[in-house]
Amino acid sequence: MFSHLKQRFGAPLAAGIIGLIAIWLIGMVILPQLLMVDYSFKPNLLPAEIGGPKDSYTLDNYITLFGNTIHLGIFFKTIWSSVLVTFLTLVVSYPIAFYLAKVATPRQAALFLLLLIIPFWINEILRTFSWYIILAYKGPLNALLLELGLITRPIRFLSGDGGVLIGMVYAYILFMIFPIYNAIESLDSNQIKAARNLGAGWVRTHYRVIIPHAKPGIATGCIMTFMLAAGSYAVPALLGSPGSRWFTQIIYNWFFEGGDWNQGAAYAFLLLIICIGFIGLVMKVFKVGLGDIAR
């Protein structure tokens, strides 16, 4: 990386860029995570007790989660729901990405991408709240379905996890579309034509030609979507019912309502470990490395 920057900008500027990146990574990523880990292994003490005999490393904060069946259930539900959000987002995004990369004309693709991006110029909370209005019991979606005669009574979309899943798929769809789009766009269209000319149907062409080529993009999109879904707070807080709490809401409660930063740090670190494990699993399933994902 340094040699590439050196050739382009010169040694002093390249060193400055690398230094700024290192400062950002250390100060904004590594040190906060290390501090969180340190907090997670210490008890929640009064200021006068810090540095005293009680101020020692312990696993009590982690044991609390595994001893609390409600929090543990929410933890596993959050992981499973995040996987489901990732799968649904992939199902929705793949056809769109393929259309933009190989079917649409450049003008159509530019217009479609613009229509996708414009809503994301608005704050995430406002976009999520718009879905709250759309999915409300007396909202426009229920009114439309009633008018079309598709339902006989309004549906409570915001009761349970349905609204949360819809909101998250919408919120993170661009993080799935763009990596897949970039991967498919680099595929030589002649390979698709050759497969079709040799008698392969569209399903077989996608399975044997397009998807194998797009694996790095699919893996990147899945990783980004899962990480964002598992760490989301605004969407489940606005679109979820009391029975559909997200694990991030529990972490928030420990930090800002319970005032127990140590317990919140333990919960947050466990969620981080699961997310890292998911990244490793996706890389193994799709047989891609960090270099493939970074391209």
mmCIF file of C-alpha atoms in Angstrom:
data_model
loop_
_atom_site.group_PDB
_atom_site.id
_atom_site.type_symbol
_atom_site.label_atom_id
_atom_site.label_comp_id
_atom_site.label_asym_id
_atom_site.label_seq_id
_atom_site.Cartn_x
_atom_site.Cartn_y
_atom_site.Cartn_z
ATOM 1 C CA MET A 1 0.000 0.000 0.000
ATOM 2 C CA PHE A 2 2.798 2.413 0.919
ATOM 3 C CA SER A 3 4.659 1.751 -2.342
ATOM 4 C CA HIS A 4 1.514 2.409 -4.369
ATOM 5 C CA LEU A 5 0.863 5.682 -2.528
ATOM 6 C CA LYS A 6 4.542 6.605 -2.807
ATOM 7 C CA GLN A 7 4.477 6.222 -6.590
ATOM 8 C CA ARG A 8 1.335 8.332 -6.839
ATOM 9 C CA PHE A 9 1.862 11.076 -4.250
ATOM 10 C CA GLY A 10 5.498 10.891 -3.208
ATOM 11 C CA ALA A 11 7.098 9.565 -0.021
ATOM 12 C CA PRO A 12 6.247 12.424 2.419
ATOM 13 C CA LEU A 13 2.562 12.587 1.484
ATOM 14 C CA ALA A 14 2.282 8.783 1.396
ATOM 15 C CA ALA A 15 3.789 8.568 4.891
ATOM 16 C CA GLY A 16 1.341 11.215 6.100
ATOM 17 C CA ILE A 17 -1.634 9.333 4.671
ATOM 18 C CA ILE A 18 -0.494 6.051 6.233
ATOM 19 C CA GLY A 19 0.091 7.845 9.537
ATOM 20 C CA LEU A 20 -3.396 9.380 9.557
ATOM 21 C CA ILE A 21 -4.934 5.993 8.768
ATOM 22 C CA ALA A 22 -2.940 4.402 11.598
ATOM 23 C CA ILE A 23 -4.004 7.125 14.039
ATOM 24 C CA TRP A 24 -7.636 6.691 13.050
ATOM 25 C CA LEU A 25 -7.494 2.895 13.375
ATOM 26 C CA ILE A 26 -5.718 2.969 16.712
ATOM 27 C CA GLY A 27 -7.649 5.862 18.244
ATOM 28 C CA MET A 28 -11.135 5.160 16.899
ATOM 29 C CA VAL A 29 -11.193 1.374 16.507
ATOM 30 C CA ILE A 30 -8.534 -0.565 18.407
ATOM 31 C CA LEU A 31 -8.255 1.409 21.664
ATOM 32 C CA PRO A 32 -12.046 1.729 22.230
ATOM 33 C CA GLN A 33 -12.435 -2.011 21.672
ATOM 34 C CA LEU A 34 -9.603 -2.799 24.091
ATOM 35 C CA LEU A 35 -11.148 -0.449 26.646
ATOM 36 C CA MET A 36 -14.499 -2.177 26.221
ATOM 37 C CA VAL A 37 -12.876 -5.565 26.801
ATOM 38 C CA ASP A 38 -11.143 -4.242 29.929
ATOM 39 C CA TYR A 39 -14.437 -2.846 31.243
ATOM 40 C CA SER A 40 -16.212 -6.144 30.574
ATOM 41 C CA PHE A 41 -13.940 -8.093 32.933
ATOM 42 C CA LYS A 42 -14.296 -5.678 35.858
ATOM 43 C CA PRO A 43 -17.175 -5.179 38.297
ATOM 44 C CA ASN A 44 -19.302 -2.057 38.416
ATOM 45 C CA LEU A 45 -17.835 -0.135 41.349
ATOM 46 C CA LEU A 46 -18.346 3.180 43.045
ATOM 47 C CA PRO A 47 -15.621 5.764 42.296
ATOM 48 C CA ALA A 48 -14.221 5.335 45.826
ATOM 49 C CA GLU A 49 -13.857 1.563 45.291
ATOM 50 C CA ILE A 50 -11.883 1.806 42.038
ATOM 51 C CA GLY A 51 -8.331 0.629 42.675
ATOM 52 C CA GLY A 52 -9.356 -1.142 45.879
ATOM 53 C CA PRO A 53 -9.572 -4.850 46.694
ATOM 54 C CA LYS A 54 -12.845 -5.252 44.766
ATOM 55 C CA ASP A 55 -11.320 -3.812 41.592
ATOM 56 C CA SER A 56 -10.145 -7.083 40.047
ATOM 57 C CA TYR A 57 -10.817 -9.010 36.878
ATOM 58 C CA THR A 58 -13.819 -11.335 36.973
ATOM 59 C CA LEU A 59 -16.166 -13.288 34.674
ATOM 60 C CA ASP A 60 -19.281 -12.222 36.581
ATOM 61 C CA ASN A 61 -20.480 -9.872 33.840
ATOM 62 C CA TYR A 62 -20.462 -12.726 31.324
ATOM 63 C CA ILE A 63 -22.021 -15.175 33.745
ATOM 64 C CA THR A 64 -24.893 -12.704 34.181
ATOM 65 C CA LEU A 65 -25.953 -13.146 30.553
ATOM 66 C CA PHE A 66 -25.899 -16.932 30.657
ATOM 67 C CA GLY A 67 -27.813 -16.878 33.936
ATOM 68 C CA ASN A 68 -30.510 -14.545 32.587
ATOM 69 C CA THR A 69 -32.776 -16.647 30.369
ATOM 70 C CA ILE A 70 -34.643 -13.594 29.048
ATOM 71 C CA HIS A 71 -31.496 -11.779 27.923
ATOM 72 C CA LEU A 72 -30.003 -14.988 26.552
ATOM 73 C CA GLY A 73 -33.159 -15.644 24.536
ATOM 74 C CA ILE A 74 -33.062 -12.107 23.121
ATOM 75 C CA PHE A 75 -29.369 -12.597 22.286
ATOM 76 C CA PHE A 76 -29.989 -15.743 20.218
ATOM 77 C CA LYS A 77 -33.120 -14.245 18.658
ATOM 78 C CA THR A 78 -31.105 -11.215 17.556
ATOM 79 C CA ILE A 79 -28.470 -13.416 15.915
ATOM 80 C CA TRP A 80 -31.069 -15.564 14.162
ATOM 81 C CA SER A 81 -33.089 -12.532 13.049
ATOM 82 C CA SER A 82 -29.935 -10.863 11.721
ATOM 83 C CA VAL A 83 -29.198 -13.968 9.659
ATOM 84 C CA LEU A 84 -32.782 -13.873 8.358
ATOM 85 C CA VAL A 85 -32.448 -10.169 7.494
ATOM 86 C CA THR A 86 -29.229 -10.955 5.626
ATOM 87 C CA PHE A 87 -30.895 -13.763 3.659
ATOM 88 C CA LEU A 88 -33.975 -11.678 2.785
ATOM 89 C CA THR A 89 -31.806 -8.742 1.733
ATOM 90 C CA LEU A 90 -29.752 -11.060 -0.494
ATOM 91 C CA VAL A 91 -32.895 -12.487 -2.113
ATOM 92 C CA VAL A 92 -34.180 -8.979 -2.855
ATOM 93 C CA SER A 93 -30.840 -7.482 -3.883
ATOM 94 C CA TYR A 94 -29.414 -10.151 -6.201
ATOM 95 C CA PRO A 95 -32.005 -9.734 -9.002
ATOM 96 C CA ILE A 96 -31.687 -5.953 -8.765
ATOM 97 C CA ALA A 97 -27.892 -6.112 -8.920
ATOM 98 C CA PHE A 98 -27.980 -8.474 -11.915
ATOM 99 C CA TYR A 99 -30.478 -6.261 -13.739
ATOM 100 C CA LEU A 100 -28.347 -3.179 -13.168
ATOM 101 C CA ALA A 101 -25.114 -4.911 -14.187
ATOM 102 C CA LYS A 102 -26.161 -6.966 -17.215
ATOM 103 C CA VAL A 103 -29.674 -6.091 -18.386
ATOM 104 C CA ALA A 104 -30.255 -2.360 -17.990
ATOM 105 C CA THR A 105 -28.767 0.164 -20.384
ATOM 106 C CA PRO A 106 -26.263 2.610 -18.864
ATOM 107 C CA ARG A 107 -28.950 5.301 -18.743
ATOM 108 C CA GLN A 108 -31.496 2.966 -17.127
ATOM 109 C CA ALA A 109 -28.927 1.763 -14.611
ATOM 110 C CA ALA A 110 -27.952 5.328 -13.692
ATOM 111 C CA LEU A 111 -31.606 6.302 -13.202
ATOM 112 C CA PHE A 112 -32.338 3.175 -11.150
ATOM 113 C CA LEU A 113 -29.295 3.734 -8.945
ATOM 114 C CA LEU A 114 -30.304 7.357 -8.426
ATOM 115 C CA LEU A 115 -33.783 6.269 -7.342
ATOM 116 C CA LEU A 116 -32.189 3.820 -4.899
ATOM 117 C CA ILE A 117 -29.770 6.356 -3.451
ATOM 118 C CA ILE A 118 -32.027 9.421 -3.092
ATOM 119 C CA PRO A 119 -34.032 8.041 -0.108
ATOM 120 C CA PHE A 120 -30.756 7.454 1.730
ATOM 121 C CA TRP A 121 -30.026 11.167 1.675
ATOM 122 C CA ILE A 122 -32.537 11.336 4.516
ATOM 123 C CA ASN A 123 -31.561 10.477 8.084
ATOM 124 C CA GLU A 124 -31.981 6.785 8.995
ATOM 125 C CA ILE A 125 -34.332 7.588 11.870
ATOM 126 C CA LEU A 126 -36.629 9.579 9.586
ATOM 127 C CA ARG A 127 -36.604 6.793 6.992
ATOM 128 C CA THR A 128 -37.415 4.241 9.677
ATOM 129 C CA PHE A 129 -40.183 6.416 11.087
ATOM 130 C CA SER A 130 -41.691 6.657 7.583
ATOM 131 C CA TRP A 131 -41.985 2.857 7.627
ATOM 132 C CA TYR A 132 -43.652 3.135 11.025
ATOM 133 C CA ILE A 133 -46.310 5.325 9.400
ATOM 134 C CA ILE A 134 -46.646 3.040 6.356
ATOM 135 C CA LEU A 135 -46.995 -0.141 8.437
ATOM 136 C CA ALA A 136 -49.261 1.344 11.106
ATOM 137 C CA TYR A 137 -52.577 -0.385 11.886
ATOM 138 C CA LYS A 138 -54.448 2.471 10.202
ATOM 139 C CA GLY A 139 -51.610 3.334 7.847
ATOM 140 C CA PRO A 140 -51.598 3.643 4.049
ATOM 141 C CA LEU A 141 -50.505 0.040 3.422
ATOM 142 C CA ASN A 142 -53.470 -1.427 5.289
ATOM 143 C CA ALA A 143 -55.764 1.123 3.614
ATOM 144 C CA LEU A 144 -54.497 0.062 0.172
ATOM 145 C CA LEU A 145 -54.874 -3.654 0.904
ATOM 146 C CA LEU A 146 -58.406 -3.091 2.201
ATOM 147 C CA GLU A 147 -59.304 -1.023 -0.853
ATOM 148 C CA LEU A 148 -58.030 -3.761 -3.178
ATOM 149 C CA GLY A 149 -59.987 -6.363 -1.246
ATOM 150 C CA LEU A 150 -56.882 -8.400 -0.455
ATOM 151 C CA ILE A 151 -57.646 -8.359 3.269
ATOM 152 C CA THR A 152 -60.867 -8.039 5.262
ATOM 153 C CA ARG A 153 -59.345 -6.404 8.339
ATOM 154 C CA PRO A 154 -56.163 -4.411 8.992
ATOM 155 C CA ILE A 155 -52.992 -6.348 9.713
ATOM 156 C CA ARG A 156 -50.811 -5.475 12.697
ATOM 157 C CA PHE A 157 -47.489 -5.335 10.855
ATOM 158 C CA LEU A 158 -45.789 -3.724 13.855
ATOM 159 C CA SER A 159 -46.753 -6.556 16.202
ATOM 160 C CA GLY A 160 -43.829 -8.965 16.421
ATOM 161 C CA ASP A 161 -40.729 -8.952 14.245
ATOM 162 C CA GLY A 162 -42.381 -8.393 10.851
ATOM 163 C CA GLY A 163 -41.980 -4.623 10.858
ATOM 164 C CA VAL A 164 -38.390 -4.895 12.081
ATOM 165 C CA LEU A 165 -37.467 -7.293 9.267
ATOM 166 C CA ILE A 166 -39.061 -5.072 6.624
ATOM 167 C CA GLY A 167 -37.386 -1.958 8.012
ATOM 168 C CA MET A 168 -33.954 -3.585 8.166
ATOM 169 C CA VAL A 169 -34.110 -5.034 4.662
ATOM 170 C CA TYR A 170 -34.943 -1.551 3.393
ATOM 171 C CA ALA A 171 -32.352 0.167 5.591
ATOM 172 C CA TYR A 172 -29.430 -2.013 4.523
ATOM 173 C CA ILE A 173 -30.335 -3.013 0.966
ATOM 174 C CA LEU A 174 -27.719 -0.740 -0.614
ATOM 175 C CA PHE A 175 -24.970 -2.453 1.378
ATOM 176 C CA MET A 176 -25.963 -5.682 -0.353
ATOM 177 C CA ILE A 177 -26.718 -4.364 -3.835
ATOM 178 C CA PHE A 178 -23.504 -2.440 -4.516
ATOM 179 C CA PRO A 179 -20.963 -5.211 -3.718
ATOM 180 C CA ILE A 180 -22.942 -7.727 -5.791
ATOM 181 C CA TYR A 181 -23.420 -5.200 -8.597
ATOM 182 C CA ASN A 182 -19.679 -4.458 -8.712
ATOM 183 C CA ALA A 183 -18.864 -8.177 -8.799
ATOM 184 C CA ILE A 184 -21.367 -9.058 -11.545
ATOM 185 C CA GLU A 185 -20.411 -6.019 -13.636
ATOM 186 C CA SER A 186 -16.852 -7.333 -13.927
ATOM 187 C CA LEU A 187 -18.089 -10.611 -15.438
ATOM 188 C CA ASP A 188 -17.553 -10.904 -19.195
ATOM 189 C CA SER A 189 -21.018 -10.998 -20.787
ATOM 190 C CA ASN A 190 -19.694 -13.455 -23.370
ATOM 191 C CA GLN A 191 -19.545 -16.110 -20.647
ATOM 192 C CA ILE A 192 -23.265 -15.689 -20.030
ATOM 193 C CA LYS A 193 -23.989 -15.821 -23.760
ATOM 194 C CA ALA A 194 -21.842 -18.944 -24.120
ATOM 195 C CA ALA A 195 -23.698 -20.704 -21.318
ATOM 196 C CA ARG A 196 -27.036 -19.784 -22.863
ATOM 197 C CA ASN A 197 -25.920 -20.890 -26.341
ATOM 198 C CA LEU A 198 -24.821 -24.239 -24.940
ATOM 199 C CA GLY A 199 -28.343 -24.860 -23.664
ATOM 200 C CA ALA A 200 -28.095 -23.791 -20.038
ATOM 201 C CA GLY A 201 -31.262 -22.258 -18.625
ATOM 202 C CA TRP A 202 -31.215 -19.062 -16.626
ATOM 203 C CA VAL A 203 -31.206 -20.908 -13.300
ATOM 204 C CA ARG A 204 -28.235 -23.057 -14.323
ATOM 205 C CA THR A 205 -26.436 -20.049 -15.813
ATOM 206 C CA HIS A 206 -26.751 -18.140 -12.569
ATOM 207 C CA TYR A 207 -25.777 -21.155 -10.479
ATOM 208 C CA ARG A 208 -22.765 -22.227 -12.566
ATOM 209 C CA VAL A 209 -21.487 -18.956 -14.067
ATOM 210 C CA ILE A 210 -22.757 -15.762 -12.446
ATOM 211 C CA ILE A 211 -22.961 -16.660 -8.754
ATOM 212 C CA PRO A 212 -19.459 -18.258 -8.616
ATOM 213 C CA HIS A 213 -18.033 -15.073 -10.138
ATOM 214 C CA ALA A 214 -20.042 -12.869 -7.768
ATOM 215 C CA LYS A 215 -19.085 -14.773 -4.589
ATOM 216 C CA PRO A 216 -16.776 -12.047 -3.222
ATOM 217 C CA GLY A 217 -19.516 -9.454 -3.705
ATOM 218 C CA ILE A 218 -22.153 -11.684 -2.132
ATOM 219 C CA ALA A 219 -19.859 -12.425 0.824
ATOM 220 C CA THR A 220 -19.112 -8.727 1.317
ATOM 221 C CA GLY A 221 -22.800 -7.815 1.156
ATOM 222 C CA CYS A 222 -23.759 -10.560 3.618
ATOM 223 C CA ILE A 223 -21.062 -9.522 6.084
ATOM 224 C CA MET A 224 -21.971 -5.838 5.953
ATOM 225 C CA THR A 225 -25.707 -6.492 6.203
ATOM 226 C CA PHE A 226 -25.365 -8.918 9.109
ATOM 227 C CA MET A 227 -23.053 -6.602 11.046
ATOM 228 C CA LEU A 228 -25.393 -3.649 10.573
ATOM 229 C CA ALA A 229 -28.490 -5.683 11.433
ATOM 230 C CA ALA A 230 -26.984 -7.251 14.551
ATOM 231 C CA GLY A 231 -25.805 -3.843 15.762
ATOM 232 C CA SER A 232 -28.941 -1.916 14.814
ATOM 233 C CA TYR A 233 -30.753 0.067 17.474
ATOM 234 C CA ALA A 234 -33.011 2.600 15.734
ATOM 235 C CA VAL A 235 -34.952 0.144 13.557
ATOM 236 C CA PRO A 236 -36.011 -2.325 16.293
ATOM 237 C CA ALA A 237 -36.643 0.549 18.707
ATOM 238 C CA LEU A 238 -39.060 2.242 16.291
ATOM 239 C CA LEU A 239 -40.614 -0.702 14.436
ATOM 240 C CA GLY A 240 -40.472 -3.421 17.093
ATOM 241 C CA SER A 241 -43.105 -4.321 19.635
ATOM 242 C CA PRO A 242 -42.321 -4.907 23.347
ATOM 243 C CA GLY A 243 -42.018 -8.622 22.572
ATOM 244 C CA SER A 244 -39.506 -8.124 19.767
ATOM 245 C CA ARG A 245 -36.623 -6.461 21.603
ATOM 246 C CA TRP A 246 -33.180 -6.489 20.019
ATOM 247 C CA PHE A 247 -30.002 -7.297 21.945
ATOM 248 C CA THR A 248 -28.653 -3.829 21.225
ATOM 249 C CA GLN A 249 -31.567 -2.423 23.205
ATOM 250 C CA ILE A 250 -30.463 -4.487 26.209
ATOM 251 C CA ILE A 251 -26.922 -3.150 25.807
ATOM 252 C CA TYR A 252 -28.282 0.399 25.604
ATOM 253 C CA ASN A 253 -30.266 -0.154 28.793
ATOM 254 C CA TRP A 254 -27.189 -1.360 30.673
ATOM 255 C CA PHE A 255 -25.138 1.649 29.562
ATOM 256 C CA PHE A 256 -27.595 4.534 29.754
ATOM 257 C CA GLU A 257 -30.453 3.419 32.002
ATOM 258 C CA GLY A 258 -28.828 0.953 34.380
ATOM 259 C CA GLY A 259 -25.567 2.895 34.499
ATOM 260 C CA ASP A 260 -23.603 -0.379 34.471
ATOM 261 C CA TRP A 261 -21.012 0.162 31.766
ATOM 262 C CA ASN A 262 -19.119 -2.977 32.732
ATOM 263 C CA GLN A 263 -22.127 -5.218 32.194
ATOM 264 C CA GLY A 264 -22.988 -3.408 28.966
ATOM 265 C CA ALA A 265 -19.404 -3.849 27.748
ATOM 266 C CA ALA A 266 -19.589 -7.613 28.398
ATOM 267 C CA TYR A 267 -22.814 -7.875 26.408
ATOM 268 C CA ALA A 268 -21.355 -5.746 23.594
ATOM 269 C CA PHE A 269 -18.157 -7.806 23.470
ATOM 270 C CA LEU A 270 -20.113 -11.063 23.186
ATOM 271 C CA LEU A 271 -22.076 -9.587 20.287
ATOM 272 C CA LEU A 272 -18.799 -8.538 18.653
ATOM 273 C CA ILE A 273 -17.409 -12.076 19.016
ATOM 274 C CA ILE A 274 -20.492 -13.519 17.307
ATOM 275 C CA CYS A 275 -20.174 -11.009 14.476
ATOM 276 C CA ILE A 276 -16.514 -11.903 13.968
ATOM 277 C CA GLY A 277 -17.489 -15.579 13.957
ATOM 278 C CA PHE A 278 -20.119 -14.853 11.293
ATOM 279 C CA ILE A 279 -17.503 -13.153 9.132
ATOM 280 C CA GLY A 280 -15.284 -16.232 9.367
ATOM 281 C CA LEU A 281 -18.226 -18.522 8.564
ATOM 282 C CA VAL A 282 -19.230 -16.502 5.490
ATOM 283 C CA MET A 283 -15.637 -16.476 4.220
ATOM 284 C CA LYS A 284 -15.445 -20.246 4.659
ATOM 285 C CA VAL A 285 -18.829 -20.936 3.014
ATOM 286 C CA PHE A 286 -18.064 -18.744 -0.005
ATOM 287 C CA LYS A 287 -14.395 -19.778 -0.017
ATOM 288 C CA VAL A 288 -13.107 -16.213 -0.216
ATOM 289 C CA GLY A 289 -10.300 -14.434 1.588
ATOM 290 C CA LEU A 290 -9.911 -10.947 2.980
ATOM 291 C CA GLY A 291 -8.226 -9.884 -0.266
ATOM 292 C CA ASP A 292 -11.253 -11.005 -2.304
ATOM 293 C CA ILE A 293 -13.634 -9.107 -0.021
ATOM 294 C CA ALA A 294 -11.505 -5.959 -0.022
ATOM 295 C CA ARG A 295 -11.487 -5.671 -3.828
#
